[in-house]
Amino acid sequence: MQIVQAIMRLFEIHSRRFETIIQPRNVALAYFRSDSISPDIGDHETDHPEIRNSPKNFEFISACTPEISEQILKDMIVIDDFLSESEEKSLLEEAESQIQRVRYENEENWDNAIIGYRETERKNWNSENKKILKRVRDLAFPPGVSQLVNVHILDLAKDGYIKPHVDSVRFCGDTIAGLSLLSSSVMRLVHESQKDPVIDILLKRRSLYIMKGIARYEYTHEILKGNQSVFKREIVERDRRISLIFRNEPDEE
Ligand code: OGA
Ligand code: MN
């Protein structure tokens, strides 16, 4: 019975990936960087009364009107140092103990949104980690929202990366929250149909991001390859990165 459940679980994870809208793009956006702008303003108010977003972590690469950058800063929130070093270590230990049995996938298939990764899901965390994860859930999701009980654990190898995609609306609701462990990285948002604007976002090690609204639905997101991992002209060293991703239930059709 357990074997059947394990197979069902694997299929579920896999089918969610299949459902993602994948739009590989090979444009070398580095050329546009000289045009990039960052709003020269301080901390930014969000829909969450207790959270202020920091525009420092955003690089508006192209064609962003003030209205669009405003909207992005409302719908994509990045909180640096959300985790302490000891909290990161504690989460890592538990995530590692489960994921070390999984093999990395490296295949460059058209249907693979992620290259150089392994993944699993975990529901029952130890009590210390439960407290940390609750802090994420309470911040990212309003009270009463049905959240997926499993935390998605995604382990990207040092040379792993995520191609542009929008998380399937069939398997995921309106909010996606992610903790970055072990390595900083650059997440890129690209307008889904017009391919413009493009916004790069610095996801520091131990930060939390909360993606919703237009950032969730109207933009693809991706994690850049190590050799393209540049933010505001500075190289962002990529190492193996583990993300813990939280989602809510899909909207009723
Ligand atoms: C995903 C994804 C982003 C991250 O798994 O769909 O976009 O932060 N992950 O790892
Ligand atoms: Mn995604």
XYZ file of C-alpha atoms and ligand atoms in Angstrom:
264
model
C 0.000 0.000 0.000
C 2.812 2.368 0.911
C 4.460 1.668 -2.427
C 1.262 2.514 -4.275
C 1.000 5.749 -2.293
C 4.614 6.629 -3.047
C 4.039 6.095 -6.767
C 0.862 8.182 -6.661
C 2.773 10.928 -4.890
C 5.541 10.921 -7.500
C 2.986 11.099 -10.262
C 1.291 14.030 -8.588
C 4.523 15.982 -8.316
C 5.401 15.126 -11.888
C 2.031 15.997 -13.349
C 2.167 19.367 -11.672
C 5.418 20.019 -13.499
C 3.915 18.825 -16.786
C 1.147 21.308 -16.319
C 3.450 24.270 -16.059
C 3.473 26.567 -19.026
C 7.001 26.395 -20.273
C 8.415 29.038 -22.500
C 12.133 28.634 -22.938
C 13.863 31.799 -24.000
C 17.498 32.077 -24.906
C 17.735 35.818 -25.256
C 20.896 37.187 -23.736
C 19.309 39.919 -21.701
C 22.623 41.050 -20.345
C 22.806 43.451 -23.318
C 19.845 45.407 -22.045
C 21.266 45.887 -18.634
C 22.640 49.337 -19.313
C 19.024 50.548 -19.680
C 17.900 49.082 -16.424
C 16.359 51.291 -13.825
C 15.578 50.896 -10.192
C 13.063 53.171 -8.572
C 15.030 55.436 -6.331
C 12.745 55.146 -3.380
C 12.895 53.690 0.070
C 10.947 50.798 1.513
C 7.700 50.182 -0.218
C 4.260 49.656 1.246
C 2.471 46.404 0.401
C -0.983 44.967 0.928
C 0.363 43.393 4.123
C 0.296 45.993 6.874
C 3.306 44.412 8.584
C 5.523 43.971 5.522
C 7.537 46.546 3.670
C 9.099 45.557 0.380
C 12.613 46.590 -0.480
C 13.023 47.892 -4.068
C 16.765 47.286 -3.661
C 16.179 43.659 -4.601
C 14.531 44.576 -7.919
C 16.158 45.488 -11.203
C 13.663 46.751 -13.753
C 15.491 45.742 -16.905
C 13.222 47.162 -19.581
C 10.040 49.004 -20.437
C 8.636 49.372 -16.963
C 6.261 52.260 -16.483
C 6.055 53.606 -12.927
C 2.610 51.966 -12.688
C 4.024 48.552 -13.575
C 6.951 48.774 -11.176
C 4.522 49.892 -8.498
C 2.295 46.880 -9.181
C 5.242 44.469 -9.210
C 6.467 45.803 -5.883
C 3.007 45.124 -4.456
C 2.671 41.613 -5.884
C 6.222 40.298 -5.488
C 7.572 40.765 -2.004
C 11.095 39.837 -0.961
C 12.102 39.814 2.694
C 15.832 39.521 3.326
C 17.113 37.635 6.372
C 13.727 36.088 7.015
C 15.578 33.078 8.448
C 18.388 33.193 10.963
C 21.443 31.026 10.269
C 20.325 28.492 12.851
C 16.805 28.340 11.405
C 18.267 27.738 7.953
C 20.424 24.935 9.366
C 17.503 23.339 11.125
C 15.316 23.368 8.001
C 18.189 22.089 5.881
C 18.858 19.134 8.139
C 15.304 17.940 7.889
C 14.940 18.658 4.167
C 18.259 16.917 3.426
C 17.333 13.821 5.378
C 14.395 13.308 3.041
C 15.818 14.458 -0.274
C 19.162 12.692 -0.123
C 17.438 9.515 -1.286
C 16.163 11.159 -4.469
C 18.221 11.275 -7.663
C 18.982 14.466 -9.605
C 17.242 14.914 -12.964
C 19.358 16.432 -15.700
C 17.393 15.829 -18.846
C 16.927 18.670 -21.328
C 13.428 17.632 -22.399
C 11.022 20.165 -23.838
C 8.655 19.344 -20.987
C 11.224 19.816 -18.244
C 10.890 23.243 -16.711
C 13.803 22.535 -14.385
C 17.269 21.219 -15.189
C 19.667 19.747 -12.621
C 17.295 19.265 -9.748
C 15.588 16.841 -7.451
C 12.414 17.404 -5.521
C 10.131 15.997 -2.915
C 7.353 17.127 -0.604
C 7.093 17.070 3.178
C 4.104 17.452 5.434
C 5.252 16.501 8.935
C 8.132 18.646 10.135
C 9.736 18.556 13.577
C 8.348 20.968 16.131
C 11.115 23.551 15.792
C 10.703 23.682 12.018
C 6.921 23.711 12.262
C 7.201 27.019 14.097
C 9.359 28.518 11.347
C 7.066 27.239 8.600
C 4.034 28.620 10.406
C 5.691 32.027 10.390
C 5.899 31.788 6.591
C 2.331 30.563 6.186
C 0.881 33.224 8.495
C 2.658 35.966 6.608
C 2.068 34.723 3.059
C -1.545 33.569 3.220
C -4.502 35.441 4.668
C -6.451 33.621 7.399
C -8.940 31.098 6.050
C -7.113 30.419 2.777
C -6.781 26.659 2.075
C -3.101 25.948 1.803
C -1.452 22.848 0.359
C -0.320 20.946 3.440
C 2.868 19.710 1.801
C 5.893 21.939 1.542
C 7.568 21.473 -1.855
C 11.318 20.908 -1.414
C 13.288 21.765 -4.553
C 17.024 21.071 -4.641
C 18.790 22.802 -7.547
C 22.353 21.616 -8.177
C 25.043 24.298 -8.514
C 24.577 24.229 -12.294
C 20.807 23.670 -12.114
C 18.288 26.281 -13.249
C 14.566 26.836 -13.793
C 13.221 27.834 -17.208
C 10.480 30.454 -17.610
C 7.094 29.098 -16.615
C 3.857 29.999 -14.879
C 2.820 27.539 -12.160
C -0.214 25.603 -13.319
C -3.495 27.193 -12.284
C -4.923 23.669 -12.023
C -2.611 22.731 -9.172
C -1.766 26.001 -7.497
C -3.782 28.947 -6.195
C -3.055 32.652 -6.297
C -0.049 32.809 -3.973
C 3.392 31.158 -4.039
C 5.879 31.718 -1.229
C 9.482 30.511 -1.264
C 12.366 30.303 1.184
C 15.879 30.221 -0.295
C 18.396 28.022 1.504
C 22.145 27.537 0.858
C 22.546 29.952 -2.061
C 21.428 33.304 -3.387
C 20.063 33.404 -6.922
C 18.447 35.674 -9.478
C 14.782 35.192 -10.313
C 13.614 36.772 -13.572
C 10.033 37.807 -14.301
C 9.062 38.292 -17.956
C 5.658 39.457 -19.145
C 4.049 36.246 -20.319
C 2.623 37.299 -23.678
C 4.533 40.461 -24.580
C 7.964 39.262 -23.358
C 8.423 42.706 -21.890
C 8.855 44.091 -19.239
C 11.641 42.050 -17.709
C 12.408 42.313 -14.013
C 15.306 40.655 -12.217
C 14.962 39.949 -8.532
C 17.741 39.154 -6.110
C 16.740 36.235 -3.891
C 19.324 36.203 -1.156
C 20.151 33.126 0.839
C 17.710 32.930 3.811
C 15.222 35.348 2.197
C 11.495 34.769 1.716
C 9.543 35.794 -1.355
C 5.777 36.025 -1.735
C 4.487 36.044 -5.316
C 0.882 36.832 -6.146
C -1.344 38.918 -8.434
C 0.259 39.966 -11.712
C 3.624 38.493 -10.703
C 1.920 35.112 -10.314
C -0.389 35.173 -13.335
C 0.896 37.655 -15.923
C 4.626 37.010 -15.735
C 6.705 33.880 -16.192
C 9.308 33.296 -13.493
C 12.640 31.526 -13.804
C 15.846 31.038 -11.829
C 18.861 32.007 -13.921
C 21.773 29.665 -14.634
C 24.930 30.211 -12.629
C 26.785 31.766 -15.572
C 23.952 34.282 -16.167
C 23.449 35.029 -12.527
C 24.073 38.773 -12.528
C 22.189 41.434 -10.584
C 22.824 45.144 -11.129
C 26.072 44.241 -12.926
C 27.378 42.199 -10.030
C 27.852 38.461 -10.240
C 25.616 36.551 -7.857
C 27.567 33.414 -6.948
C 25.335 30.435 -7.454
C 25.792 27.301 -5.394
C 23.528 24.384 -4.748
C 20.206 25.925 -3.694
C 17.327 24.370 -1.835
C 14.007 26.161 -1.881
C 10.988 25.422 0.263
C 7.874 26.426 -1.610
C 4.410 27.022 -0.158
C 1.256 27.196 -2.236
C -2.463 27.451 -1.688
C -5.230 25.355 -3.216
C -6.236 26.236 -6.769
C -9.254 28.477 -7.194
C -12.574 26.749 -7.786
C -13.425 26.650 -11.470
C 8.775 26.042 -9.098
C 9.554 27.295 -8.947
C 11.070 28.637 -7.626
C 12.049 28.507 -6.507
O 9.164 25.026 -8.502
O 7.738 26.068 -9.799
O 9.320 28.209 -9.685
O 12.196 29.474 -5.760
N 10.489 27.392 -7.968
O 12.667 27.453 -6.381
Mn 7.240 28.086 -10.373
